PDB file of C-alpha atoms and ligand atoms in Angstrom:
ATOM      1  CA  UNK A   1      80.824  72.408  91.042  1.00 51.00           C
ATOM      2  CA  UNK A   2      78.995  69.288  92.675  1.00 57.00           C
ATOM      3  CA  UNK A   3      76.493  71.063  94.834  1.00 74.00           C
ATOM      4  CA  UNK A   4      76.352  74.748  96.171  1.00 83.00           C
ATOM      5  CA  UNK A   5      74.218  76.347  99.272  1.00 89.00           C
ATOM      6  CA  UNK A   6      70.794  76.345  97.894  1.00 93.00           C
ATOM      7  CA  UNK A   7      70.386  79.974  98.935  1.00 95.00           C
ATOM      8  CA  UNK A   8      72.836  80.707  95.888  1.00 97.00           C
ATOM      9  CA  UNK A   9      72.193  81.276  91.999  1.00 97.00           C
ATOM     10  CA  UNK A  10      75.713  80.668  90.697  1.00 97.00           C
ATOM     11  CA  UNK A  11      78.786  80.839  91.516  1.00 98.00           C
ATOM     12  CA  UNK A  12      80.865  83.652  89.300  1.00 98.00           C
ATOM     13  CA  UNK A  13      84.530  83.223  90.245  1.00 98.00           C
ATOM     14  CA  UNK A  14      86.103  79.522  91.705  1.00 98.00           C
ATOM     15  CA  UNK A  15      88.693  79.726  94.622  1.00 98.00           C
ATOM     16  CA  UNK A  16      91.540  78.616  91.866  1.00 98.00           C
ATOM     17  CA  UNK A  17      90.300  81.604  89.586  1.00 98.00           C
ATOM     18  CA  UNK A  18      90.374  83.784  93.034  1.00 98.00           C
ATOM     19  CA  UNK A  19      93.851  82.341  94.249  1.00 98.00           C
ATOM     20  CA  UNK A  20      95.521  82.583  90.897  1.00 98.00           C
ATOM     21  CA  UNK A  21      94.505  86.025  90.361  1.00 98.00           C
ATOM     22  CA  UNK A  22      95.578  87.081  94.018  1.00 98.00           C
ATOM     23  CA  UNK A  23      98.854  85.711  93.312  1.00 98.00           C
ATOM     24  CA  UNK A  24      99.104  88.085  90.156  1.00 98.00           C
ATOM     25  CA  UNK A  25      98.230  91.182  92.100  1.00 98.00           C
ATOM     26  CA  UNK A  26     100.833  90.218  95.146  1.00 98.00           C
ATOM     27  CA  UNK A  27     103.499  89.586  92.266  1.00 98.00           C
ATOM     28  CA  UNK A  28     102.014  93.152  90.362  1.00 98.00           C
ATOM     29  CA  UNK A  29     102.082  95.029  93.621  1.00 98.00           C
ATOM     30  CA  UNK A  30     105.322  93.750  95.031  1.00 98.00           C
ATOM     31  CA  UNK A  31     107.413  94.830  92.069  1.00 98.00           C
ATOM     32  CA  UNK A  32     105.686  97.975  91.662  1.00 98.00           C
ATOM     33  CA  UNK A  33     106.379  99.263  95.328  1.00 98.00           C
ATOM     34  CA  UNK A  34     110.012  96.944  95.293  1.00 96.00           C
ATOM     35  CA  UNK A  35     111.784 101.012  95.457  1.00 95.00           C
ATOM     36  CA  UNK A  36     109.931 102.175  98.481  1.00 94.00           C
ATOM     37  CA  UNK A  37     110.411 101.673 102.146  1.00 87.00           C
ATOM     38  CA  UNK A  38     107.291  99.729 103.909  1.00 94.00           C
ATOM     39  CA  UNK A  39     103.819  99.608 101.962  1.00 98.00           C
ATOM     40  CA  UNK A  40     101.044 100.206 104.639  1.00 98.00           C
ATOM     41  CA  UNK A  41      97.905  98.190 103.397  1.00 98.00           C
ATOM     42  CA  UNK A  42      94.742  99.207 104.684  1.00 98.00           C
ATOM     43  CA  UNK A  43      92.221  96.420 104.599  1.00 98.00           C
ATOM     44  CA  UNK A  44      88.725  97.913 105.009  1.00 97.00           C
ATOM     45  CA  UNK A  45      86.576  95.181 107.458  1.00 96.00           C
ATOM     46  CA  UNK A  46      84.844  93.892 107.390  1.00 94.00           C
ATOM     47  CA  UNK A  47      84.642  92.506 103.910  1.00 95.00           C
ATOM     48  CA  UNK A  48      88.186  92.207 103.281  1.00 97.00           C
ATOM     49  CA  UNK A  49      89.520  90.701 106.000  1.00 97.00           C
ATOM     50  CA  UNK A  50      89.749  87.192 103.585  1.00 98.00           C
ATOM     51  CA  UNK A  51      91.291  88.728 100.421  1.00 98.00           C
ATOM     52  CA  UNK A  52      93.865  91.079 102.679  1.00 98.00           C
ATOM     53  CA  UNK A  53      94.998  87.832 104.415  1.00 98.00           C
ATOM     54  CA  UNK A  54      95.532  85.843 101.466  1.00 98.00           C
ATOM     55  CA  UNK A  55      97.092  88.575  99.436  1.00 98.00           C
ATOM     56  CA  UNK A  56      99.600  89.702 102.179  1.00 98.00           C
ATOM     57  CA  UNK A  57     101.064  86.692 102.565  1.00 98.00           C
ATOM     58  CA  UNK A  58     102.051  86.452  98.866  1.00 98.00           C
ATOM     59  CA  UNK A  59     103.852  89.612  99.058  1.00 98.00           C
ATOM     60  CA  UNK A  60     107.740  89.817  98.601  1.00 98.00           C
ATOM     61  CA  UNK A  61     108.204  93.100  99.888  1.00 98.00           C
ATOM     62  CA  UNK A  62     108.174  94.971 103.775  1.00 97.00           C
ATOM     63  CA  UNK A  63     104.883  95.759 104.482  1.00 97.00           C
ATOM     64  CA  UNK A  64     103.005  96.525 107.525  1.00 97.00           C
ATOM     65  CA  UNK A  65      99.040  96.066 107.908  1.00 98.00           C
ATOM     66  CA  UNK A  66      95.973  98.034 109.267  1.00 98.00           C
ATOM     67  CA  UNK A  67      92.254  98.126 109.236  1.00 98.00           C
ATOM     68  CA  UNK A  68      89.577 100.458 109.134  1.00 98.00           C
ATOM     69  CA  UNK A  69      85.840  99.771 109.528  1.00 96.00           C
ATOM     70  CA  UNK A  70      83.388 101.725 107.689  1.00 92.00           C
ATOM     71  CA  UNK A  71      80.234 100.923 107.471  1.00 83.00           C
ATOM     72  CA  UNK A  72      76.943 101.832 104.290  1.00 70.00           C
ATOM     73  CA  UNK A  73      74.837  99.180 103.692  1.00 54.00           C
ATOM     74  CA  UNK A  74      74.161  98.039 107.635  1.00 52.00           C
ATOM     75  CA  UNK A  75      71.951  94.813 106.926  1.00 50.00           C
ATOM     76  CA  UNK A  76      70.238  95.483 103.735  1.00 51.00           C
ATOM     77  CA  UNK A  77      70.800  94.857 100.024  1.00 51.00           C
ATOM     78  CA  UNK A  78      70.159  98.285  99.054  1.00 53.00           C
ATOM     79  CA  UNK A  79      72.859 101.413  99.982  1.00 55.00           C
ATOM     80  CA  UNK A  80      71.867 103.929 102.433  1.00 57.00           C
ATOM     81  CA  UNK A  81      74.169 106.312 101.011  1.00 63.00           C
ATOM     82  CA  UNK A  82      76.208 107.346 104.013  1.00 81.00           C
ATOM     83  CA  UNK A  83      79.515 105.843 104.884  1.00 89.00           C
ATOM     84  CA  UNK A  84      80.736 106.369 108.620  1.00 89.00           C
ATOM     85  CA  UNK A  85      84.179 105.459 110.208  1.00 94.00           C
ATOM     86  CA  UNK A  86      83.462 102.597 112.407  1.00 95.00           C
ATOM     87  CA  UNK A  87      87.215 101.878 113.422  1.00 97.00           C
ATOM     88  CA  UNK A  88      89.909 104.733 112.382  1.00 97.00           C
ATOM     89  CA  UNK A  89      93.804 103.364 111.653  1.00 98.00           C
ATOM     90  CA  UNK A  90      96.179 102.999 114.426  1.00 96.00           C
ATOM     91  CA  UNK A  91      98.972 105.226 113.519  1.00 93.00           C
ATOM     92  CA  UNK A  92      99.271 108.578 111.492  1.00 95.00           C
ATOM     93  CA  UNK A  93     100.034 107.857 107.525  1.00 96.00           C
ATOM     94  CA  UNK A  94     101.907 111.247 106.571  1.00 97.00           C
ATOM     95  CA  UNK A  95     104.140 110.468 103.973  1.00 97.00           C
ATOM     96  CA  UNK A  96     103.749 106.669 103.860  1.00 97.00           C
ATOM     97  CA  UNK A  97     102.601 104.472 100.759  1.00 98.00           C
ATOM     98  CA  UNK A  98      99.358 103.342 101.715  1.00 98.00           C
ATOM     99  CA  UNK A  99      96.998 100.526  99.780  1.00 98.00           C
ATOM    100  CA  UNK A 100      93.660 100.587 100.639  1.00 98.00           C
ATOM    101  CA  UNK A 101      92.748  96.931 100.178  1.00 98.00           C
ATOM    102  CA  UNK A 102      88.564  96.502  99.535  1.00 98.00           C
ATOM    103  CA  UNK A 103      86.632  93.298  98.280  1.00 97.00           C
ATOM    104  CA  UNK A 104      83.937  95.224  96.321  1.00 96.00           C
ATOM    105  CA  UNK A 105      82.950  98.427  94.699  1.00 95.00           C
ATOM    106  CA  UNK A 106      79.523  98.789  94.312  1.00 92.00           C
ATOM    107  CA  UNK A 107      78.290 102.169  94.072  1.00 90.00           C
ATOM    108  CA  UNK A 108      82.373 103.251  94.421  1.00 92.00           C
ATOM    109  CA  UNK A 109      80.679 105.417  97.562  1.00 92.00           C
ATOM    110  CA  UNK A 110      82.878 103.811 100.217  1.00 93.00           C
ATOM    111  CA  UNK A 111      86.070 104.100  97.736  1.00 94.00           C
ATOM    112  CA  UNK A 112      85.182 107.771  97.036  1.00 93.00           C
ATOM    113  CA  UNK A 113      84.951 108.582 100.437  1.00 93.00           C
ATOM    114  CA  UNK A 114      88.270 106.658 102.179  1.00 96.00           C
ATOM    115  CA  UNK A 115      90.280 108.157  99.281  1.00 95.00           C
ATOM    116  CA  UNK A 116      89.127 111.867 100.665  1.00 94.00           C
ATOM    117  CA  UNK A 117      89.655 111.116 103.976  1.00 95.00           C
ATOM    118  CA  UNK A 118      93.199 109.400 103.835  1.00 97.00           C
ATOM    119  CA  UNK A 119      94.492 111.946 100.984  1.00 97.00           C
ATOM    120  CA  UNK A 120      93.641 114.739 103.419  1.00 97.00           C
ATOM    121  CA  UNK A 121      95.961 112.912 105.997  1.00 97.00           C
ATOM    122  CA  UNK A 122      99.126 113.192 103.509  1.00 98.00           C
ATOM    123  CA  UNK A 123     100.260 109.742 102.748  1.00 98.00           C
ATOM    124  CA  UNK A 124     103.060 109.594 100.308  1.00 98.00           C
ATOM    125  CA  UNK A 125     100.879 107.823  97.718  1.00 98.00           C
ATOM    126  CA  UNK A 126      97.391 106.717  97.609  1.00 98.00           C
ATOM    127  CA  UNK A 127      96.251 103.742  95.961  1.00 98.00           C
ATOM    128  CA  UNK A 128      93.638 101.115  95.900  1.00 98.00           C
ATOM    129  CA  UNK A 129      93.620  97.060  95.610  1.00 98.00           C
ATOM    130  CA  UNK A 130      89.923  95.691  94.585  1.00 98.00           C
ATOM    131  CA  UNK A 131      88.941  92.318  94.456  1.00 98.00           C
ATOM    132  CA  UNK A 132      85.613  92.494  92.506  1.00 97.00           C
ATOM    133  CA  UNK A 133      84.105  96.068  90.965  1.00 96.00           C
ATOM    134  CA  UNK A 134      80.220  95.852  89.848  1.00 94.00           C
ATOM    135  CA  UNK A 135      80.671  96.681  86.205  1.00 89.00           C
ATOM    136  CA  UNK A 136      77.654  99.776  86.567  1.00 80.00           C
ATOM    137  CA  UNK A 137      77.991 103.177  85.567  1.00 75.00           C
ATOM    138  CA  UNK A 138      78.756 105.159  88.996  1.00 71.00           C
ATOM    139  CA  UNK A 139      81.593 107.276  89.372  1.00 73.00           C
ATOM    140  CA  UNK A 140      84.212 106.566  91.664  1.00 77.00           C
ATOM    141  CA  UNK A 141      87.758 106.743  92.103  1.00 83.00           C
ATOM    142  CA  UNK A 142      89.811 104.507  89.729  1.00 90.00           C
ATOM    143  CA  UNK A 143      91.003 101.762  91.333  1.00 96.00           C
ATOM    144  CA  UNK A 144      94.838 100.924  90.473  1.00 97.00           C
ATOM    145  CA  UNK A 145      94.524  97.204  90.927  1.00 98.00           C
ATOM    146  CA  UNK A 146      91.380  95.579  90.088  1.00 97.00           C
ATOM    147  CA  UNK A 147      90.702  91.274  90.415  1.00 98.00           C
ATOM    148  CA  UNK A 148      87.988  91.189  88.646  1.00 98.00           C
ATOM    149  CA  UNK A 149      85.024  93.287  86.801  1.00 96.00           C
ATOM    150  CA  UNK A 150      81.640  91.261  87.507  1.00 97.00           C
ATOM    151  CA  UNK A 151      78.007  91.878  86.994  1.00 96.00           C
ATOM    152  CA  UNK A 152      75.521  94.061  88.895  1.00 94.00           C
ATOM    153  CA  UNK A 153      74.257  91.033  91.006  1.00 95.00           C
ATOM    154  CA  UNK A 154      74.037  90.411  94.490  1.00 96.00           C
ATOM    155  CA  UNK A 155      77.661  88.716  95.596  1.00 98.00           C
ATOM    156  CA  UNK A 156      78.580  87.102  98.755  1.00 98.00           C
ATOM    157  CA  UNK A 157      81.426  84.654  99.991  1.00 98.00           C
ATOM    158  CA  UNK A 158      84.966  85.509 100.286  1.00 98.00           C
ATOM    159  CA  UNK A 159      84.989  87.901 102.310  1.00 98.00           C
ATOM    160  CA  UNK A 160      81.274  89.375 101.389  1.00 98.00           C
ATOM    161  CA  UNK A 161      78.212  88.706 102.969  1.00 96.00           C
ATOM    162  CA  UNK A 162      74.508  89.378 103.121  1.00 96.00           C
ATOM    163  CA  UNK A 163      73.501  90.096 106.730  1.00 94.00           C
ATOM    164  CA  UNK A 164      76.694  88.515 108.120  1.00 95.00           C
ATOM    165  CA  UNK A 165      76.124  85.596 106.399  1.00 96.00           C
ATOM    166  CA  UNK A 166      78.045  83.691 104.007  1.00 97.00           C
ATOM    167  CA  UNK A 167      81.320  85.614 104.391  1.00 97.00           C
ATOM    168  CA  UNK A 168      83.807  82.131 104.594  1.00 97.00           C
ATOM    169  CA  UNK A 169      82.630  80.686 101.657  1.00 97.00           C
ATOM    170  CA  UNK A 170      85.984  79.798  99.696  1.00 97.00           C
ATOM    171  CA  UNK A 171      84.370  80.894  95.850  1.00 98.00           C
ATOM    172  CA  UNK A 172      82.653  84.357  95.314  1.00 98.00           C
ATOM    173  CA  UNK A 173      78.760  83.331  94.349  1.00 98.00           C
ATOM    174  CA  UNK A 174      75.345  85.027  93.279  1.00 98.00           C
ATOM    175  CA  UNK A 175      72.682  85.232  95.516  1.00 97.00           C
ATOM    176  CA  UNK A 176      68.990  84.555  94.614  1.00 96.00           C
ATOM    177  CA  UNK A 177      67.142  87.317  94.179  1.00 94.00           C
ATOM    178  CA  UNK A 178      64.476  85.476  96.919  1.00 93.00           C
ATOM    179  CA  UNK A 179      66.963  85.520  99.765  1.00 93.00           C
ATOM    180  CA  UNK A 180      67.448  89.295  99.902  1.00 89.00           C
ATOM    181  CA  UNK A 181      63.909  90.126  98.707  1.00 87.00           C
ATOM    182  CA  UNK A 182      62.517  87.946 101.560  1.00 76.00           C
ATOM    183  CA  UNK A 183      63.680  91.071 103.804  1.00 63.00           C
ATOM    184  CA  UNK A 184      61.705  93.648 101.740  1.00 55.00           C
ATOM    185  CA  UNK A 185      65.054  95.368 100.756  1.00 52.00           C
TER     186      UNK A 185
HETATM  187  C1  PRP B 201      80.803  96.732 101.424  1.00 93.08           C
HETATM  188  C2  PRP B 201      82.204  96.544 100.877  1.00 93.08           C
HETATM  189  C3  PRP B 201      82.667  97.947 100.609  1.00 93.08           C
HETATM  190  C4  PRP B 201      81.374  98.687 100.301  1.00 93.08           C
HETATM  191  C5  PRP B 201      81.273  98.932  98.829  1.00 93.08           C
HETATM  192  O1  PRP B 201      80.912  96.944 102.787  1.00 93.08           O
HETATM  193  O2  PRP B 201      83.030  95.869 101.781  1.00 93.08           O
HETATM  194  O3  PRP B 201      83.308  98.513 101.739  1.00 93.08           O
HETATM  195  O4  PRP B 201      80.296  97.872 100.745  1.00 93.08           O
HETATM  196  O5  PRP B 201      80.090  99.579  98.492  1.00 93.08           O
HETATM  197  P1  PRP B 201      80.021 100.965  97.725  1.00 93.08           P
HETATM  198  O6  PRP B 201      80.999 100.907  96.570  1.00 93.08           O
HETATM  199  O7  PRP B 201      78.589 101.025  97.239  1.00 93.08           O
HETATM  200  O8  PRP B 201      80.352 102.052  98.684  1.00 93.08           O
HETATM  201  P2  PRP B 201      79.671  96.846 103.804  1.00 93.08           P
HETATM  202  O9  PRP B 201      79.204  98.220 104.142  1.00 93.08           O
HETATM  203  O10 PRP B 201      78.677  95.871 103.254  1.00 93.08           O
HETATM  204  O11 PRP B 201      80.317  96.324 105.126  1.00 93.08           O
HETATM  205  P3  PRP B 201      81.123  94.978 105.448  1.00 93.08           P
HETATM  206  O12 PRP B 201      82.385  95.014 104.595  1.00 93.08           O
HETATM  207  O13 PRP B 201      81.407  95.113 106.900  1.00 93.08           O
HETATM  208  O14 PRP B 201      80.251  93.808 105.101  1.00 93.08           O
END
């Protein structure tokens, strides 16, 4: 990597180790829903509004696409521990296959919560597409197709940001520990 935003520690996945794995989970989640009549993915904004994008358009099977906005963290780098339904789906999901599609689980809070509220709208099937999961020790849901396990670090581009910033960088990077503490979070 010749030079990265100085505002960044390291960067922990490239876009070729991001696109290549994408293309596995399009290929794993095509064949496994190849039986079934439309797969409704769910991408969860705002975060993964860049991994949905590139992962539905390696899909080989009908699908249709929807978003919900939740929101827990507002702008800092520490979890306020509620999540709230910003933007609700468009259409009922009784007995369709839905996908939640998320770039991170951190505290699996968000996860937890979407899971309880979608089950109790009775989908078909339930499951969930993560990019990155924080490899920490907080209960969550188990997520059915996982990118990538990565540390407990402060992560931002593709998708993720740090007080809106940084979302369209192409690689997924660490952020110094000065740029978020500069905010007294
Ligand atoms: C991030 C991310 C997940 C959630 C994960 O969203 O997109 O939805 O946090 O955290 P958790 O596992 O601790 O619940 P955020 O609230 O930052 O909103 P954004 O996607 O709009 O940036």
């Amino acid at each position: 990597m010749s030079s990265i935003n100085p505002d960044l520690e390291r960067v922990l996945l490239t876009e070729e180790d991001i696109s290549l794995r994408v293309a596995e989970l399009a290929q794993q989640i095509s064949d496994d829903y190849r039986e079934r009549g439309n797969l409704y993915l769910v991408g969860i904004l705002k975060g993964a509004f860049i991994f949905l994008a590139d992962l539905v358009r390696q899909l080989s099977i009908p699908h249709d696409v929807d978003f919900m906005a939740v929101s827990s963290y507002g702008n800092s780098a520490t979890s306020s521990g509620a999540v709230r339904i910003l933007m609700d789906l468009r259409e009922p999901v009784e007995n369709r296959d839905i996908l939640l599609v998320e770039d991170i689980v951190d505290t699996g809070q968000t996860l937890s919560y979407l899971h309880k509220t979608l089950q109790g709208r009775r989908p078909a099937s339930l499951k969930s597409c993560v990019l990155v999961q924080k490899e920490r020790e907080a209960p969550h849901e188990p997520i059915d197709y996982l990118g990538f396990a990565i540390p407990d670090v402060w992560v931002v581009g593709y998708g993720l940001d740090y007080a809106e910033r940084y979302r369209t960088l192409p690689y997924l990077a660490e952020l110094k520990r000065s740029v978020y503490m500069k905010n007294g979070s």
